[in-house]
Amino acid sequence: MNMPISEELIAEANASELAALEDDYGSLGRKLERRGIGLAAVTRRVSEFSVAVPSWGAGRGGTRFAKFPIPGEPTNIHEKLEDCAVINQLGRTTPRVSPHFPWDKVSDYGALREETAALGLGFDAVNSNTFQDQPGQRHSYSTGSLASGIKATRDQAVEHNIECIRIGEQLGAKDLTVWVGDGTNFPGQQDLARSLDRYLDSAAQIYKALPDDWRMLIEHKMFEPAFYSTVISDWGSSILAAQELGPKAKCLIDLGHHAPNVNIEQIVARLHRFGKLGGFHFNDSKYGDDDLDAGSINPHQLFLVFNELVEAELNPREGFRPAYMIDQSHNVTDPIESMLSSAETITACYAKALLVDRSMLHIAQEVNDPMLAFRTLRAAYDLDVTPIVAMARFQAGGAIDTIKTYRASHWRARKAQERAPVGLGAGIV
Ligand code: RM4
Ligand code: MN
Ligand code: MN
């Protein structure tokens, strides 16, 4: 293996943190013991948890107004993978990278797979991109893609998705995530029913090209880039499409893709009830698809989402194999630090959900005791589980304090010497 950060540096940093961690871990263990919970078993389950990182999240994002690159930022898939390896080496929760095409296009995918494995990483869901035009592209996506009124444009979008599946097969992926920006800015611009018909027809052609053990993850989003209507705008449109397409089609929830204050945890429960919960894009938001760091605005919502996911794990119905991924845009931080911090927050919310006294919760629900039910959830949410997450990471070879260790490695400054500078400009990546 070709680990990017020196093992000695991690060991040295851990040596100065270990006594405090053991103290905090022991004290949390005694507290949980009083509640009849064994700490080691929870730590083991936490260490089994993982979430993928997006290749595009390794670069500094931008807004519609500007992008402020940092020296040493990655500009190609090889450099992005290297940064993702740093995140996984220190954090030990993000062993897979989700690529986006054509952004991550290379000429030899077998070699890319080997290069990734040498960094201790694998590939997660492959993402197609029919929301932008690429240089030399035959038909513009300005009229939409899978739902465009122009057949040649739809065909091109279908073809691109099938190409993504073929690339994904070479990379060892098993899911294709499809998010389209198709929609309208004006009432009357398109027939709302017919545009969905066109989407379904195109999606069915992609579905047909899926290998037996693959899934197609349909990602809905309320608005943006279309501001009046979007073809797959909500979980209702998503599940209807998934049901029409067939068992390999599932729904993917991006936490930032809903109207403000929507009860996302209930959507999780609904989709799972019908065997259609396929995956997650974790991030946080205040106003729209802000792509802020997971749990930075509303950690309680993230906990409630994980509470439903743990219920789903215990009651798998028609199979439960959600693809978890971070989908964020890091506009003001070092993306490595944001993803380390986010992976830690996501794992902590999972740990808290594992610590809910579930039999008590179910009894409270049975006997209609809302206060007991609420306090049972709150008792888990109030726990500081950071020692569990840090111990799981340490036992797996990671850093106890990930960001401090990362800063001590001077990774970004070293990369600033080697990597080509990024050009200025606006845009999401
Ligand atoms: C979209 C959506 C997709 C992501 C693009 C970059 O809003 O979240 O998952 O691939 O952004
Ligand atoms: Mn997303
Ligand atoms: Mn988004």
Tab-separated table of N, CA, C and O in Angstrom, residues 88-157:
chain	number	residue	atom	x	y	z
A	88	ASN	N	-9.190	8.845	4.310
A	88	ASN	CA	-9.440	7.496	4.836
A	88	ASN	C	-8.339	7.010	5.765
A	88	ASN	O	-8.598	6.336	6.761
A	89	GLN	N	-7.106	7.392	5.468
A	89	GLN	CA	-6.006	6.943	6.330
A	89	GLN	C	-6.148	7.523	7.738
A	89	GLN	O	-5.928	6.827	8.733
A	90	LEU	N	-6.539	8.786	7.822
A	90	LEU	CA	-6.667	9.424	9.139
A	90	LEU	C	-7.999	9.092	9.813
A	90	LEU	O	-8.064	8.912	11.024
A	91	GLY	N	-9.067	9.032	9.015
A	91	GLY	CA	-10.403	8.868	9.597
A	91	GLY	C	-10.923	7.440	9.637
A	91	GLY	O	-11.792	7.125	10.442
A	92	ARG	N	-10.467	6.588	8.720
A	92	ARG	CA	-10.845	5.161	8.661
A	92	ARG	C	-12.341	4.906	8.539
A	92	ARG	O	-12.826	3.869	9.002
A	93	THR	N	-13.080	5.821	7.951
A	93	THR	CA	-14.519	5.601	7.746
A	93	THR	C	-14.916	5.774	6.297
A	93	THR	O	-16.068	5.568	5.952
A	94	THR	N	-13.989	6.174	5.437
A	94	THR	CA	-14.352	6.532	4.066
A	94	THR	C	-13.512	5.748	3.047
A	94	THR	O	-12.723	6.344	2.312
A	95	PRO	N	-13.691	4.421	2.996
A	95	PRO	CA	-12.826	3.612	2.118
A	95	PRO	C	-13.217	3.620	0.635
A	95	PRO	O	-12.538	2.981	-0.161
A	96	ARG	N	-14.306	4.305	0.280
A	96	ARG	CA	-14.723	4.293	-1.125
A	96	ARG	C	-14.913	5.711	-1.661
A	96	ARG	O	-15.334	6.604	-0.934
A	97	VAL	N	-14.644	5.838	-2.958
A	97	VAL	CA	-14.788	7.134	-3.637
A	97	VAL	C	-15.868	7.001	-4.709
A	97	VAL	O	-15.897	6.012	-5.447
A	98	SER	N	-16.744	7.978	-4.788
A	98	SER	CA	-17.802	7.969	-5.790
A	98	SER	C	-17.373	8.880	-6.940
A	98	SER	O	-17.210	10.090	-6.746
A	99	PRO	N	-17.155	8.311	-8.134
A	99	PRO	CA	-16.682	9.154	-9.257
A	99	PRO	C	-17.833	9.779	-10.047
A	99	PRO	O	-18.964	9.297	-9.996
A	100	HIS	N	-17.537	10.826	-10.757
A	100	HIS	CA	-18.528	11.574	-11.544
A	100	HIS	C	-17.992	11.666	-12.970
A	100	HIS	O	-16.849	12.077	-13.169
A	101	PHE	N	-18.813	11.308	-13.956
A	101	PHE	CA	-18.339	11.353	-15.351
A	101	PHE	C	-19.170	12.334	-16.161
A	101	PHE	O	-20.373	12.412	-15.957
A	102	PRO	N	-18.515	13.066	-17.056
A	102	PRO	CA	-17.140	12.910	-17.542
A	102	PRO	C	-16.051	13.597	-16.705
A	102	PRO	O	-14.892	13.546	-17.110
A	103	TRP	N	-16.363	14.205	-15.579
A	103	TRP	CA	-15.315	14.915	-14.827
A	103	TRP	C	-14.094	14.026	-14.548
A	103	TRP	O	-12.966	14.502	-14.564
A	104	ASP	N	-14.334	12.748	-14.242
A	104	ASP	CA	-13.219	11.871	-13.830
A	104	ASP	C	-12.764	10.931	-14.952
A	104	ASP	O	-12.152	9.892	-14.687
A	105	LYS	N	-13.069	11.285	-16.176
A	105	LYS	CA	-12.719	10.438	-17.312
A	105	LYS	C	-11.207	10.200	-17.417
A	105	LYS	O	-10.424	11.145	-17.271
A	106	VAL	N	-10.799	8.947	-17.669
A	106	VAL	CA	-9.391	8.635	-17.971
A	106	VAL	C	-9.380	7.652	-19.143
A	106	VAL	O	-10.437	7.159	-19.551
A	107	SER	N	-8.192	7.355	-19.655
A	107	SER	CA	-8.163	6.447	-20.810
A	107	SER	C	-8.074	4.985	-20.374
A	107	SER	O	-8.445	4.090	-21.125
A	108	ASP	N	-7.605	4.716	-19.153
A	108	ASP	CA	-7.422	3.327	-18.740
A	108	ASP	C	-8.041	3.102	-17.350
A	108	ASP	O	-7.439	3.442	-16.323
A	109	TYR	N	-9.253	2.520	-17.330
A	109	TYR	CA	-9.958	2.362	-16.050
A	109	TYR	C	-9.410	1.205	-15.221
A	109	TYR	O	-9.510	1.215	-13.992
A	110	GLY	N	-8.814	0.219	-15.891
A	110	GLY	CA	-8.176	-0.877	-15.152
A	110	GLY	C	-7.031	-0.319	-14.317
A	110	GLY	O	-6.877	-0.633	-13.132
A	111	ALA	N	-6.254	0.561	-14.943
A	111	ALA	CA	-5.118	1.176	-14.238
A	111	ALA	C	-5.624	2.064	-13.110
A	111	ALA	O	-5.041	2.099	-12.020
A	112	LEU	N	-6.734	2.774	-13.346
A	112	LEU	CA	-7.281	3.660	-12.306
A	112	LEU	C	-7.735	2.831	-11.097
A	112	LEU	O	-7.538	3.226	-9.948
A	113	ARG	N	-8.310	1.675	-11.390
A	113	ARG	CA	-8.768	0.805	-10.300
A	113	ARG	C	-7.580	0.326	-9.461
A	113	ARG	O	-7.638	0.304	-8.232
A	114	GLU	N	-6.507	-0.036	-10.133
A	114	GLU	CA	-5.297	-0.490	-9.417
A	114	GLU	C	-4.680	0.633	-8.595
A	114	GLU	O	-4.279	0.435	-7.452
A	115	GLU	N	-4.628	1.796	-9.196
A	115	GLU	CA	-4.067	2.966	-8.517
A	115	GLU	C	-4.869	3.262	-7.233
A	115	GLU	O	-4.309	3.556	-6.174
A	116	THR	N	-6.184	3.119	-7.349
A	116	THR	CA	-7.078	3.379	-6.215
A	116	THR	C	-6.870	2.333	-5.125
A	116	THR	O	-6.789	2.667	-3.935
A	117	ALA	N	-6.767	1.069	-5.537
A	117	ALA	CA	-6.570	-0.014	-4.560
A	117	ALA	C	-5.248	0.163	-3.822
A	117	ALA	O	-5.157	-0.090	-2.618
A	118	ALA	N	-4.223	0.638	-4.533
A	118	ALA	CA	-2.913	0.842	-3.898
A	118	ALA	C	-2.975	1.936	-2.837
A	118	ALA	O	-2.148	1.995	-1.932
A	119	LEU	N	-3.982	2.811	-2.958
A	119	LEU	CA	-4.163	3.872	-1.955
A	119	LEU	C	-5.090	3.420	-0.823
A	119	LEU	O	-5.477	4.216	0.034
A	120	GLY	N	-5.487	2.147	-0.861
A	120	GLY	CA	-6.359	1.615	0.189
A	120	GLY	C	-7.823	1.965	-0.036
A	120	GLY	O	-8.623	1.938	0.899
A	121	LEU	N	-8.179	2.281	-1.292
A	121	LEU	CA	-9.551	2.720	-1.587
A	121	LEU	C	-10.219	1.853	-2.639
A	121	LEU	O	-9.552	1.138	-3.388
A	122	GLY	N	-11.539	1.929	-2.700
A	122	GLY	CA	-12.312	1.294	-3.768
A	122	GLY	C	-13.281	2.318	-4.326
A	122	GLY	O	-13.288	3.472	-3.905
A	123	PHE	N	-14.124	1.878	-5.281
A	123	PHE	CA	-15.088	2.811	-5.869
A	123	PHE	C	-16.505	2.542	-5.391
A	123	PHE	O	-16.886	1.396	-5.167
A	124	ASP	N	-17.264	3.593	-5.266
A	124	ASP	CA	-18.676	3.517	-4.892
A	124	ASP	C	-19.518	3.878	-6.125
A	124	ASP	O	-19.011	3.853	-7.243
A	125	ALA	N	-20.774	4.240	-5.915
A	125	ALA	CA	-21.686	4.547	-7.024
A	125	ALA	C	-21.058	5.491	-8.056
A	125	ALA	O	-20.369	6.447	-7.703
A	126	VAL	N	-21.340	5.197	-9.313
A	126	VAL	CA	-20.884	6.036	-10.429
A	126	VAL	C	-21.969	7.074	-10.705
A	126	VAL	O	-23.145	6.730	-10.765
A	127	ASN	N	-21.580	8.332	-10.841
A	127	ASN	CA	-22.555	9.408	-11.115
A	127	ASN	C	-22.459	9.871	-12.555
A	127	ASN	O	-21.358	10.133	-13.045
A	128	SER	N	-23.600	9.977	-13.213
A	128	SER	CA	-23.597	10.512	-14.579
A	128	SER	C	-23.839	12.017	-14.520
A	128	SER	O	-24.358	12.531	-13.532
A	129	ASN	N	-23.457	12.693	-15.571
A	129	ASN	CA	-23.633	14.147	-15.623
A	129	ASN	C	-24.243	14.542	-16.959
A	129	ASN	O	-23.554	14.580	-17.977
A	130	THR	N	-25.543	14.832	-16.909
A	130	THR	CA	-26.202	15.365	-18.110
A	130	THR	C	-26.818	16.725	-17.783
A	130	THR	O	-27.818	17.123	-18.355
A	131	PHE	N	-26.195	17.396	-16.816
A	131	PHE	CA	-26.699	18.732	-16.454
A	131	PHE	C	-25.783	19.848	-16.953
A	131	PHE	O	-26.020	21.022	-16.689
A	132	GLN	N	-24.713	19.465	-17.657
A	132	GLN	CA	-23.780	20.454	-18.206
A	132	GLN	C	-23.437	20.028	-19.627
A	132	GLN	O	-23.444	18.839	-19.918
A	133	ASP	N	-23.047	20.981	-20.447
A	133	ASP	CA	-22.507	20.624	-21.762
A	133	ASP	C	-21.001	20.473	-21.650
A	133	ASP	O	-20.351	21.183	-20.876
A	134	GLN	N	-20.468	19.547	-22.396
A	134	GLN	CA	-19.016	19.320	-22.423
A	134	GLN	C	-18.480	19.776	-23.776
A	134	GLN	O	-19.213	19.758	-24.765
A	135	PRO	N	-17.200	20.158	-23.803
A	135	PRO	CA	-16.635	20.596	-25.095
A	135	PRO	C	-16.828	19.510	-26.168
A	135	PRO	O	-16.629	18.322	-25.884
A	136	GLY	N	-17.265	19.916	-27.311
A	136	GLY	CA	-17.400	18.988	-28.439
A	136	GLY	C	-18.658	18.131	-28.407
A	136	GLY	O	-18.858	17.280	-29.269
A	137	GLN	N	-19.522	18.364	-27.446
A	137	GLN	CA	-20.736	17.546	-27.327
A	137	GLN	C	-21.690	17.826	-28.495
A	137	GLN	O	-21.853	18.974	-28.896
A	138	ARG	N	-22.324	16.770	-29.031
A	138	ARG	CA	-23.182	16.937	-30.210
A	138	ARG	C	-24.454	17.754	-29.920
A	138	ARG	O	-24.825	18.642	-30.641
A	139	HIS	N	-25.162	17.381	-28.823
A	139	HIS	CA	-26.452	18.038	-28.547
A	139	HIS	C	-26.409	18.700	-27.178
A	139	HIS	O	-25.967	18.081	-26.216
A	140	SER	N	-26.907	19.921	-27.101
A	140	SER	CA	-26.854	20.667	-25.836
A	140	SER	C	-27.927	20.187	-24.853
A	140	SER	O	-29.032	19.807	-25.248
A	141	TYR	N	-27.599	20.228	-23.584
A	141	TYR	CA	-28.582	19.887	-22.547
A	141	TYR	C	-29.384	21.119	-22.104
A	141	TYR	O	-30.036	21.083	-21.070
A	142	SER	N	-29.323	22.177	-22.879
A	142	SER	CA	-30.079	23.375	-22.506
A	142	SER	C	-31.588	23.118	-22.528
A	142	SER	O	-32.353	23.840	-21.884
A	143	THR	N	-32.040	22.082	-23.232
A	143	THR	CA	-33.482	21.760	-23.259
A	143	THR	C	-33.807	20.612	-22.303
A	143	THR	O	-34.910	20.071	-22.322
A	144	GLY	N	-32.823	20.217	-21.486
A	144	GLY	CA	-33.001	19.060	-20.613
A	144	GLY	C	-32.182	17.889	-21.149
A	144	GLY	O	-31.472	18.032	-22.152
A	145	SER	N	-32.270	16.755	-20.474
A	145	SER	CA	-31.480	15.604	-20.916
A	145	SER	C	-32.391	14.387	-21.105
A	145	SER	O	-32.955	14.217	-22.189
A	146	LEU	N	-32.619	13.611	-20.050
A	146	LEU	CA	-33.462	12.414	-20.203
A	146	LEU	C	-34.913	12.790	-20.542
A	146	LEU	O	-35.647	11.989	-21.113
A	147	ALA	N	-35.306	14.008	-20.163
A	147	ALA	CA	-36.689	14.441	-20.415
A	147	ALA	C	-36.783	15.500	-21.508
A	147	ALA	O	-37.853	16.072	-21.726
A	148	SER	N	-35.676	15.760	-22.183
A	148	SER	CA	-35.700	16.798	-23.223
A	148	SER	C	-36.758	16.480	-24.282
A	148	SER	O	-37.046	15.315	-24.564
A	149	GLY	N	-37.293	17.533	-24.882
A	149	GLY	CA	-38.263	17.336	-25.958
A	149	GLY	C	-37.589	16.906	-27.260
A	149	GLY	O	-38.252	16.520	-28.215
A	150	ILE	N	-36.269	16.945	-27.294
A	150	ILE	CA	-35.539	16.595	-28.525
A	150	ILE	C	-35.005	15.165	-28.393
A	150	ILE	O	-34.215	14.869	-27.477
A	151	LYS	N	-35.432	14.325	-29.303
A	151	LYS	CA	-35.078	12.896	-29.177
A	151	LYS	C	-33.573	12.658	-29.215
A	151	LYS	O	-33.035	11.864	-28.433
A	152	ALA	N	-32.877	13.356	-30.099
A	152	ALA	CA	-31.428	13.144	-30.219
A	152	ALA	C	-30.725	13.491	-28.901
A	152	ALA	O	-29.736	12.856	-28.511
A	153	THR	N	-31.230	14.485	-28.195
A	153	THR	CA	-30.644	14.879	-26.907
A	153	THR	C	-30.907	13.795	-25.869
A	153	THR	O	-30.019	13.427	-25.090
A	154	ARG	N	-32.133	13.288	-25.862
A	154	ARG	CA	-32.464	12.201	-24.918
A	154	ARG	C	-31.576	10.983	-25.190
A	154	ARG	O	-31.034	10.382	-24.279
A	155	ASP	N	-31.426	10.654	-26.459
A	155	ASP	CA	-30.606	9.482	-26.826
A	155	ASP	C	-29.169	9.661	-26.344
A	155	ASP	O	-28.548	8.722	-25.837
A	156	GLN	N	-28.664	10.860	-26.511
A	156	GLN	CA	-27.285	11.140	-26.083
A	156	GLN	C	-27.156	10.978	-24.557
A	156	GLN	O	-26.178	10.417	-24.053
A	157	ALA	N	-28.168	11.445	-23.824
A	157	ALA	CA	-28.138	11.338	-22.355
A	157	ALA	C	-28.227	9.870	-21.913
A	157	ALA	O	-27.545	9.451	-20.968
